[in-house]
Amino acid sequence: MKKTTTRCAAISLLALSFTATSYAKDCAPAEGPFCFYGFLMPMISLATEGVESFSQPNQSAFTAAANPAVQANRIAARSSFQIAQSRMGFVVKPEPKTSGRLEFDFIDFSKASPTTAALPRVRRALIEHALSETTTLRFGQDWDLVSPLAPHSYNLVGHYFQSGDVAFMRIQAQLLAKSGDWEHAIAIGLPGSNNGAMDGLLELGVMPTFAVRESVKVGVKSKLALSAIATQLRRNVANGRQMFAGALMASAETAGEAWELRSEAYLGQNTFNLGMLGLAFGNDTLPAVKEAGAFVTAKYKPDAVWSLFAGVGGSFILDPNAMLSSYTGATPALAGTGPGLERNLTARVGGEYFLTPSLNFFAEFSGLFSRHHLQAAELAKFSKDVSSWVMQTGLFLAF
């Protein structure tokens, strides 16, 4: 990680060993055992038609054009003011080889435009210990090992999730070892999350996720990586039937004097069941839902004052006949059966202007092109192909 200076050369939400660049000031305590970091990001969001944030019909961190079966007023334009994507965290380092990190934001996808109703959400909470000069142990809640890059975007919570990027947070134990230009990494983790009060399929499945990543530095400013995650999930409470869930991923990043490029591609099965942010949800009836996707983003920054960025990404269910919709009921409501998207495409272009080294103005335009998996009753009334254009603009203060 970098010290207390700001790296404004790139956006990276992950801040893992593969990529540690971020608009926010990260920190490593230089004097004393504690340092604080984060950013404030008040912004305005304008959409030509309805959007959804991880299936919820609002603009808090949009990921797709809204499902016409769930959002009755989908074709109406709308606007919102948001602050919930702001973030704060701190690092404690009581001794040279050991540190801890705790990080929060204020997102709640069930709240469209909260003000004082916004609550902190734990993002990262982990301990890191250096076993040697080349080997590090991490244990806690952190970004998935298999996806080391983040796209360029100021939709920092939504970015290209469900449209080319699928990895998310996981409680896991990671072991990372460096050998010359290579880094070897393995992890075991919890295969999802359970926000209910009772143990369910996640806990009854017992088996953790297993993840590996091999990455190599190529030249001065390029890196390549191959990674995989897999497990067997219990698919029925009444018996021990199981289903496979996992993903294979490849990533690459490179940079020049004034530009950088990031890309990832994946092939997966039942990724949503793993707590990842893909499209594929499997159950006892449909236990093998497959998908594929990729994103490519680029940034051009000729000086310290301004920059431009752009990108495209998409995710696709390989066999839409083997998937479920996201809703149920005569009055459609979300059913917890995944995002219900047959495909989801995102295209973006944006820019930023730095008023000071820590404060910048940004504007970003996004096109969302989504195909929802509709049931027969709704398919008779709506087109499953929907789109929306979104503009976000605001201020970004790193500290």
CSV table of C-alpha atoms in Angstrom, one decimal:
chain,number,residue,atom,x,y,z
A,1,MET,CA,0.0,0.0,0.0
A,2,LYS,CA,1.1,3.5,-0.5
A,3,LYS,CA,1.9,5.9,2.3
A,4,THR,CA,-0.1,9.0,3.2
A,5,THR,CA,0.2,10.6,-0.3
A,6,THR,CA,-2.6,10.4,-2.7
A,7,ARG,CA,-2.3,8.3,-5.8
A,8,CYS,CA,-4.6,9.9,-8.3
A,9,ALA,CA,-3.3,8.0,-11.3
A,10,ALA,CA,-6.1,5.4,-11.2
A,11,ILE,CA,-9.3,4.2,-9.4
A,12,SER,CA,-8.9,0.8,-7.7
A,13,LEU,CA,-11.5,-0.3,-5.2
A,14,LEU,CA,-9.6,-3.5,-4.4
A,15,ALA,CA,-6.3,-2.2,-3.0
A,16,LEU,CA,-4.9,-5.8,-3.0
A,17,SER,CA,-1.3,-6.8,-3.6
A,18,PHE,CA,-2.0,-6.9,-7.3
A,19,THR,CA,-3.2,-3.3,-7.6
A,20,ALA,CA,-2.9,-0.7,-4.8
A,21,THR,CA,-3.9,2.5,-6.6
A,22,SER,CA,-6.9,4.5,-5.4
A,23,TYR,CA,-8.4,7.9,-5.5
A,24,ALA,CA,-8.8,7.8,-1.8
A,25,LYS,CA,-5.8,8.2,0.4
A,26,ASP,CA,-4.8,4.9,1.8
A,27,CYS,CA,-2.4,4.8,4.7
A,28,ALA,CA,0.3,2.8,6.4
A,29,PRO,CA,1.2,4.2,9.8
A,30,ALA,CA,4.6,5.8,9.6
A,31,GLU,CA,4.6,7.2,13.1
A,32,GLY,CA,2.5,5.7,15.8
A,33,PRO,CA,0.1,2.7,15.5
A,34,PHE,CA,-2.9,4.3,13.8
A,35,CYS,CA,-3.9,6.2,10.6
A,36,PHE,CA,-7.2,7.2,9.1
A,37,TYR,CA,-8.3,7.4,5.4
A,38,GLY,CA,-11.4,7.7,3.2
A,39,PHE,CA,-13.3,10.0,0.9
A,40,LEU,CA,-16.5,12.1,0.7
A,41,MET,CA,-18.4,11.9,-2.5
A,42,PRO,CA,-21.7,14.0,-2.7
A,43,MET,CA,-23.2,13.6,-6.2
A,44,ILE,CA,-26.2,14.1,-8.4
A,45,SER,CA,-27.6,11.2,-10.4
A,46,LEU,CA,-29.9,11.7,-13.4
A,47,ALA,CA,-31.5,8.8,-15.3
A,48,THR,CA,-33.5,8.8,-18.5
A,49,GLU,CA,-35.4,5.7,-17.4
A,50,GLY,CA,-35.5,3.5,-14.3
A,51,VAL,CA,-32.3,1.7,-13.1
A,52,GLU,CA,-31.7,-0.9,-10.4
A,53,SER,CA,-28.9,-1.3,-7.9
A,54,PHE,CA,-28.3,-5.0,-7.4
A,55,SER,CA,-32.0,-5.7,-8.3
A,56,GLN,CA,-33.4,-2.9,-6.0
A,57,PRO,CA,-35.2,-0.3,-8.2
A,58,ASN,CA,-33.2,2.8,-7.2
A,59,GLN,CA,-30.0,4.8,-8.2
A,60,SER,CA,-27.9,4.3,-5.1
A,61,ALA,CA,-25.3,2.2,-6.9
A,62,PHE,CA,-26.9,1.3,-10.3
A,63,THR,CA,-25.9,-1.9,-12.0
A,64,ALA,CA,-28.6,-2.4,-14.7
A,65,ALA,CA,-31.6,-0.9,-16.4
A,66,ALA,CA,-34.7,-1.6,-14.2
A,67,ASN,CA,-36.8,-4.7,-14.5
A,68,PRO,CA,-40.1,-3.7,-16.1
A,69,ALA,CA,-41.9,-6.3,-14.1
A,70,VAL,CA,-40.8,-4.9,-10.7
A,71,GLN,CA,-40.6,-1.2,-11.4
A,72,ALA,CA,-44.0,0.0,-12.6
A,73,ASN,CA,-42.8,3.5,-13.5
A,74,ARG,CA,-39.7,2.3,-15.3
A,75,ILE,CA,-40.0,4.6,-18.4
A,76,ALA,CA,-40.1,7.8,-16.3
A,77,ALA,CA,-37.0,10.0,-15.9
A,78,ARG,CA,-35.7,10.5,-12.4
A,79,SER,CA,-33.0,12.1,-10.3
A,80,SER,CA,-31.4,11.7,-6.9
A,81,PHE,CA,-28.8,13.2,-4.7
A,82,GLN,CA,-26.5,10.7,-3.1
A,83,ILE,CA,-23.8,10.7,-0.4
A,84,ALA,CA,-23.9,7.0,0.7
A,85,GLN,CA,-21.0,5.9,-1.5
A,86,SER,CA,-18.7,7.9,0.7
A,87,ARG,CA,-16.1,5.8,2.6
A,88,MET,CA,-13.9,5.8,5.6
A,89,GLY,CA,-11.5,3.4,7.2
A,90,PHE,CA,-8.5,3.1,9.4
A,91,VAL,CA,-5.4,1.0,9.8
A,92,VAL,CA,-3.8,0.0,13.1
A,93,LYS,CA,-0.3,-1.3,13.3
A,94,PRO,CA,0.7,-2.2,16.8
A,95,GLU,CA,3.9,-3.9,15.7
A,96,PRO,CA,6.1,-3.8,12.5
A,97,LYS,CA,4.8,-7.2,11.0
A,98,THR,CA,1.1,-7.0,12.0
A,99,SER,CA,-1.7,-4.6,11.0
A,100,GLY,CA,-5.5,-4.5,11.0
A,101,ARG,CA,-7.9,-2.7,8.8
A,102,LEU,CA,-11.6,-1.6,9.3
A,103,GLU,CA,-13.5,0.1,6.5
A,104,PHE,CA,-17.1,1.4,6.1
A,105,ASP,CA,-19.4,3.0,3.6
A,106,PHE,CA,-23.1,4.0,4.0
A,107,ILE,CA,-24.8,2.0,1.2
A,108,ASP,CA,-28.2,0.3,1.8
A,109,PHE,CA,-29.7,-0.8,-1.5
A,110,SER,CA,-33.2,-1.0,0.0
A,111,LYS,CA,-33.1,2.8,0.5
A,112,ALA,CA,-33.5,4.9,-2.6
A,113,SER,CA,-32.3,8.4,-1.5
A,114,PRO,CA,-31.5,8.3,2.3
A,115,THR,CA,-30.3,11.2,4.3
A,116,THR,CA,-30.2,10.7,8.0
A,117,ALA,CA,-31.5,7.1,7.4
A,118,ALA,CA,-28.1,6.0,6.0
A,119,LEU,CA,-26.2,3.6,8.2
A,120,PRO,CA,-22.6,2.4,8.2
A,121,ARG,CA,-21.9,-0.8,6.3
A,122,VAL,CA,-18.8,-2.9,7.0
A,123,ARG,CA,-16.7,-3.3,3.9
A,124,ARG,CA,-13.4,-4.7,4.9
A,125,ALA,CA,-12.3,-6.0,8.3
A,126,LEU,CA,-9.1,-8.0,8.3
A,127,ILE,CA,-5.8,-8.7,10.0
A,128,GLU,CA,-2.6,-8.9,8.0
A,129,HIS,CA,0.6,-10.5,9.3
A,130,ALA,CA,4.0,-10.8,7.5
A,131,LEU,CA,5.2,-14.3,8.0
A,132,SER,CA,8.5,-13.4,6.2
A,133,GLU,CA,9.8,-10.8,3.8
A,134,THR,CA,8.0,-12.6,0.9
A,135,THR,CA,5.0,-14.2,2.5
A,136,THR,CA,1.9,-12.6,4.0
A,137,LEU,CA,-1.2,-14.0,5.8
A,138,ARG,CA,-4.5,-12.1,5.7
A,139,PHE,CA,-7.6,-13.2,7.6
A,140,GLY,CA,-11.0,-11.4,7.7
A,141,GLN,CA,-13.5,-9.8,5.3
A,142,ASP,CA,-11.8,-8.6,2.2
A,143,TRP,CA,-12.1,-8.5,-1.6
A,144,ASP,CA,-12.2,-11.8,-3.4
A,145,LEU,CA,-8.8,-13.1,-4.3
A,146,VAL,CA,-9.8,-14.0,-7.8
A,147,SER,CA,-10.4,-10.5,-9.2
A,148,PRO,CA,-7.5,-8.2,-8.5
A,149,LEU,CA,-8.5,-5.2,-10.6
A,150,ALA,CA,-11.3,-2.6,-10.5
A,151,PRO,CA,-12.6,-0.7,-13.5
A,152,HIS,CA,-12.3,3.1,-13.9
A,153,SER,CA,-15.6,4.6,-12.7
A,154,TYR,CA,-17.0,6.9,-10.1
A,155,ASN,CA,-19.9,4.6,-9.5
A,156,LEU,CA,-17.6,3.1,-6.9
A,157,VAL,CA,-20.0,0.6,-5.4
A,158,GLY,CA,-21.9,-0.4,-8.5
A,159,HIS,CA,-19.2,0.0,-11.2
A,160,TYR,CA,-19.2,-3.0,-13.6
A,161,PHE,CA,-20.7,-5.5,-11.3
A,162,GLN,CA,-23.1,-7.8,-13.1
A,163,SER,CA,-21.7,-6.6,-16.4
A,164,GLY,CA,-18.2,-8.1,-16.6
A,165,ASP,CA,-17.0,-8.0,-13.0
A,166,VAL,CA,-18.3,-10.5,-10.6
A,167,ALA,CA,-15.9,-10.8,-7.6
A,168,PHE,CA,-17.0,-9.3,-4.3
A,169,MET,CA,-16.4,-9.4,-0.6
A,170,ARG,CA,-15.6,-12.6,1.3
A,171,ILE,CA,-14.7,-13.7,4.8
A,172,GLN,CA,-11.5,-15.6,4.1
A,173,ALA,CA,-8.0,-16.6,5.0
A,174,GLN,CA,-5.4,-15.7,2.3
A,175,LEU,CA,-1.8,-16.6,1.9
A,176,LEU,CA,0.3,-14.6,-0.5
A,177,ALA,CA,3.9,-15.3,-1.5
A,178,LYS,CA,6.2,-13.4,-3.8
A,179,SER,CA,8.9,-15.0,-5.9
A,180,GLY,CA,10.7,-12.5,-8.2
A,181,ASP,CA,8.2,-11.2,-10.7
A,182,TRP,CA,5.6,-13.8,-9.6
A,183,GLU,CA,3.0,-13.8,-6.9
A,184,HIS,CA,1.3,-17.0,-5.7
A,185,ALA,CA,-1.9,-16.7,-3.7
A,186,ILE,CA,-4.4,-19.2,-2.2
A,187,ALA,CA,-7.5,-18.7,0.0
A,188,ILE,CA,-10.3,-20.5,1.7
A,189,GLY,CA,-13.4,-18.6,2.6
A,190,LEU,CA,-17.1,-18.6,3.4
A,191,PRO,CA,-19.2,-19.4,0.3
A,192,GLY,CA,-21.6,-16.5,0.5
A,193,SER,CA,-23.5,-14.6,3.1
A,194,ASN,CA,-26.6,-15.2,5.2
A,195,ASN,CA,-28.3,-12.1,6.5
A,196,GLY,CA,-31.1,-14.1,8.2
A,197,ALA,CA,-31.2,-15.3,11.8
A,198,MET,CA,-31.2,-19.0,11.1
A,199,ASP,CA,-28.5,-21.2,9.7
A,200,GLY,CA,-29.4,-22.2,6.1
A,201,LEU,CA,-27.9,-23.9,3.1
A,202,LEU,CA,-24.7,-21.8,3.4
A,203,GLU,CA,-23.9,-23.1,6.8
A,204,LEU,CA,-25.2,-26.6,6.3
A,205,GLY,CA,-23.0,-27.0,3.2
A,206,VAL,CA,-19.9,-27.0,5.5
A,207,MET,CA,-17.4,-26.9,2.6
A,208,PRO,CA,-15.6,-23.6,2.1
A,209,THR,CA,-14.6,-21.9,-1.1
A,210,PHE,CA,-11.1,-22.6,-2.5
A,211,ALA,CA,-9.4,-19.9,-4.5
A,212,VAL,CA,-6.0,-19.6,-6.2
A,213,ARG,CA,-4.3,-16.8,-8.2
A,214,GLU,CA,-1.1,-16.7,-10.1
A,215,SER,CA,0.1,-13.3,-11.2
A,216,VAL,CA,3.3,-12.1,-13.0
A,217,LYS,CA,4.8,-8.7,-13.5
A,218,VAL,CA,5.6,-8.1,-17.2
A,219,GLY,CA,8.0,-5.2,-17.7
A,220,VAL,CA,7.7,-2.2,-15.6
A,221,LYS,CA,4.0,-1.4,-15.7
A,222,SER,CA,2.1,-4.5,-16.8
A,223,LYS,CA,0.7,-7.5,-14.9
A,224,LEU,CA,-1.1,-10.6,-15.9
A,225,ALA,CA,-3.1,-13.0,-13.7
A,226,LEU,CA,-5.0,-16.3,-13.9
A,227,SER,CA,-7.3,-17.3,-11.0
A,228,ALA,CA,-10.0,-19.6,-10.0
A,229,ILE,CA,-12.6,-20.1,-7.2
A,230,ALA,CA,-14.7,-23.2,-6.6
A,231,THR,CA,-16.8,-25.1,-4.0
A,232,GLN,CA,-19.6,-27.6,-3.6
A,233,LEU,CA,-22.8,-26.0,-2.3
A,234,ARG,CA,-25.7,-27.8,-0.6
A,235,ARG,CA,-28.8,-27.2,-2.7
A,236,ASN,CA,-31.5,-28.8,-0.6
A,237,VAL,CA,-32.3,-28.5,3.1
A,238,ALA,CA,-33.9,-31.9,3.3
A,239,ASN,CA,-31.1,-33.9,1.9
A,240,GLY,CA,-27.4,-33.7,1.0
A,241,ARG,CA,-27.6,-33.0,-2.7
A,242,GLN,CA,-25.0,-30.6,-3.9
A,243,MET,CA,-24.1,-28.4,-6.8
A,244,PHE,CA,-20.8,-27.0,-8.1
A,245,ALA,CA,-20.2,-23.3,-8.1
A,246,GLY,CA,-17.1,-21.5,-9.3
A,247,ALA,CA,-15.3,-19.3,-11.8
A,248,LEU,CA,-12.2,-19.1,-13.9
A,249,MET,CA,-10.8,-15.6,-14.4
A,250,ALA,CA,-8.1,-13.8,-16.3
A,251,SER,CA,-6.9,-10.2,-15.8
A,252,ALA,CA,-4.4,-7.8,-17.3
A,253,GLU,CA,-3.3,-4.3,-16.6
A,254,THR,CA,-0.8,-2.1,-18.4
A,255,ALA,CA,0.1,1.6,-18.4
A,256,GLY,CA,2.1,4.2,-20.2
A,257,GLU,CA,3.3,7.7,-19.2
A,258,ALA,CA,-0.2,9.2,-19.4
A,259,TRP,CA,-2.6,6.2,-19.8
A,260,GLU,CA,-3.5,2.9,-18.3
A,261,LEU,CA,-5.7,0.0,-19.3
A,262,ARG,CA,-7.4,-2.7,-17.2
A,263,SER,CA,-9.3,-5.7,-18.3
A,264,GLU,CA,-10.8,-8.9,-16.9
A,265,ALA,CA,-12.7,-11.9,-18.3
A,266,TYR,CA,-14.4,-14.8,-16.6
A,267,LEU,CA,-16.4,-18.0,-17.1
A,268,GLY,CA,-18.5,-19.1,-14.2
A,269,GLN,CA,-21.3,-21.4,-12.8
A,270,ASN,CA,-23.7,-20.4,-10.0
A,271,THR,CA,-21.5,-17.4,-9.2
A,272,PHE,CA,-24.4,-15.5,-7.4
A,273,ASN,CA,-24.7,-18.4,-5.0
A,274,LEU,CA,-21.1,-17.8,-4.0
A,275,GLY,CA,-21.9,-14.3,-2.9
A,276,MET,CA,-20.3,-13.0,-6.1
A,277,LEU,CA,-22.0,-10.3,-8.2
A,278,GLY,CA,-22.5,-12.3,-11.4
A,279,LEU,CA,-25.8,-13.3,-13.1
A,280,ALA,CA,-25.9,-17.0,-12.5
A,281,PHE,CA,-28.1,-18.4,-9.7
A,282,GLY,CA,-28.6,-22.1,-9.3
A,283,ASN,CA,-31.0,-24.1,-7.1
A,284,ASP,CA,-32.2,-27.6,-6.6
A,285,THR,CA,-34.2,-27.5,-9.9
A,286,LEU,CA,-31.6,-25.7,-12.0
A,287,PRO,CA,-28.3,-26.6,-10.5
A,288,ALA,CA,-25.9,-25.6,-13.3
A,289,VAL,CA,-26.5,-22.1,-14.5
A,290,LYS,CA,-23.4,-20.9,-16.5
A,291,GLU,CA,-22.3,-17.4,-17.5
A,292,ALA,CA,-19.4,-15.5,-19.1
A,293,GLY,CA,-18.3,-11.9,-19.2
A,294,ALA,CA,-15.6,-9.3,-19.4
A,295,PHE,CA,-14.8,-5.6,-19.0
A,296,VAL,CA,-12.2,-3.3,-20.5
A,297,THR,CA,-11.6,0.2,-19.1
A,298,ALA,CA,-9.0,2.9,-19.9
A,299,LYS,CA,-7.8,6.2,-18.5
A,300,TYR,CA,-5.9,9.1,-20.0
A,301,LYS,CA,-4.3,11.5,-17.6
A,302,PRO,CA,-1.9,13.9,-19.4
A,303,ASP,CA,-1.2,16.0,-16.2
A,304,ALA,CA,-2.2,16.4,-12.6
A,305,VAL,CA,-5.2,18.6,-13.3
A,306,TRP,CA,-7.5,16.5,-15.5
A,307,SER,CA,-8.2,13.1,-17.0
A,308,LEU,CA,-10.6,11.2,-19.1
A,309,PHE,CA,-11.8,7.6,-18.7
A,310,ALA,CA,-14.0,5.1,-20.5
A,311,GLY,CA,-15.0,1.5,-20.5
A,312,VAL,CA,-17.3,-1.3,-21.6
A,313,GLY,CA,-18.4,-4.5,-19.9
A,314,GLY,CA,-20.9,-7.3,-20.2
A,315,SER,CA,-22.1,-10.5,-18.6
A,316,PHE,CA,-24.2,-13.2,-20.4
A,317,ILE,CA,-26.1,-16.3,-19.2
A,318,LEU,CA,-25.0,-19.0,-21.7
A,319,ASP,CA,-28.4,-20.8,-21.6
A,320,PRO,CA,-31.3,-18.4,-20.6
A,321,ASN,CA,-33.7,-21.4,-20.6
A,322,ALA,CA,-31.8,-22.8,-17.6
A,323,MET,CA,-32.3,-19.8,-15.3
A,324,LEU,CA,-34.9,-18.2,-13.0
A,325,SER,CA,-36.4,-14.7,-13.0
A,326,SER,CA,-35.6,-12.4,-10.1
A,327,TYR,CA,-39.2,-12.0,-9.0
A,328,THR,CA,-42.4,-13.9,-8.0
A,329,GLY,CA,-46.0,-13.3,-7.3
A,330,ALA,CA,-49.1,-11.8,-9.0
A,331,THR,CA,-47.8,-8.4,-7.8
A,332,PRO,CA,-44.2,-9.0,-8.7
A,333,ALA,CA,-41.7,-8.7,-5.9
A,334,LEU,CA,-38.0,-9.7,-5.6
A,335,ALA,CA,-37.7,-13.4,-4.8
A,336,GLY,CA,-34.0,-13.8,-3.8
A,337,THR,CA,-33.3,-15.9,-6.9
A,338,GLY,CA,-30.5,-13.8,-8.3
A,339,PRO,CA,-30.6,-10.7,-10.6
A,340,GLY,CA,-32.7,-12.5,-13.3
A,341,LEU,CA,-30.7,-11.0,-16.1
A,342,GLU,CA,-30.1,-12.9,-19.3
A,343,ARG,CA,-27.5,-10.4,-20.3
A,344,ASN,CA,-26.3,-7.0,-19.0
A,345,LEU,CA,-24.1,-4.5,-20.9
A,346,THR,CA,-22.6,-1.3,-19.6
A,347,ALA,CA,-20.7,1.5,-21.4
A,348,ARG,CA,-19.2,4.5,-19.8
A,349,VAL,CA,-17.3,7.7,-20.4
A,350,GLY,CA,-16.3,10.4,-17.9
A,351,GLY,CA,-13.8,13.0,-16.8
A,352,GLU,CA,-12.4,14.7,-13.7
A,353,TYR,CA,-10.9,18.0,-13.0
A,354,PHE,CA,-8.7,18.5,-9.8
A,355,LEU,CA,-9.5,21.7,-8.0
A,356,THR,CA,-6.8,20.9,-5.4
A,357,PRO,CA,-4.6,17.7,-5.0
A,358,SER,CA,-7.3,16.2,-2.7
A,359,LEU,CA,-10.5,17.7,-4.3
A,360,ASN,CA,-11.8,17.1,-7.8
A,361,PHE,CA,-15.0,17.6,-9.8
A,362,PHE,CA,-16.2,14.6,-11.9
A,363,ALA,CA,-18.8,13.8,-14.4
A,364,GLU,CA,-19.6,10.4,-15.8
A,365,PHE,CA,-22.1,9.2,-18.4
A,366,SER,CA,-23.3,5.5,-18.4
A,367,GLY,CA,-25.4,3.5,-20.9
A,368,LEU,CA,-27.1,0.4,-19.5
A,369,PHE,CA,-28.5,-2.2,-21.8
A,370,SER,CA,-30.2,-5.1,-20.0
A,371,ARG,CA,-32.2,-8.2,-20.9
A,372,HIS,CA,-34.4,-9.4,-18.0
A,373,HIS,CA,-35.7,-13.0,-17.8
A,374,LEU,CA,-39.5,-12.4,-17.6
A,375,GLN,CA,-42.2,-14.8,-16.8
A,376,ALA,CA,-45.0,-15.5,-19.3
A,377,ALA,CA,-47.5,-13.0,-17.7
A,378,GLU,CA,-45.0,-10.1,-17.8
A,379,LEU,CA,-43.5,-11.1,-21.1
A,380,ALA,CA,-47.0,-10.5,-22.7
A,381,LYS,CA,-46.9,-6.9,-21.4
A,382,PHE,CA,-43.3,-5.8,-21.5
A,383,SER,CA,-40.2,-6.1,-23.6
A,384,LYS,CA,-37.4,-7.9,-21.7
A,385,ASP,CA,-34.9,-5.6,-23.4
A,386,VAL,CA,-34.6,-2.3,-21.6
A,387,SER,CA,-32.1,0.5,-21.4
A,388,SER,CA,-31.3,3.7,-19.5
A,389,TRP,CA,-28.8,6.5,-19.7
A,390,VAL,CA,-27.4,7.9,-16.5
A,391,MET,CA,-25.3,11.0,-15.7
A,392,GLN,CA,-23.5,11.3,-12.4
A,393,THR,CA,-21.7,14.4,-11.3
A,394,GLY,CA,-20.3,15.7,-8.0
A,395,LEU,CA,-17.3,16.4,-5.9
A,396,PHE,CA,-14.7,13.9,-4.5
A,397,LEU,CA,-12.6,14.8,-1.5
A,398,ALA,CA,-9.9,12.3,-0.5
A,399,PHE,CA,-8.5,12.3,3.0
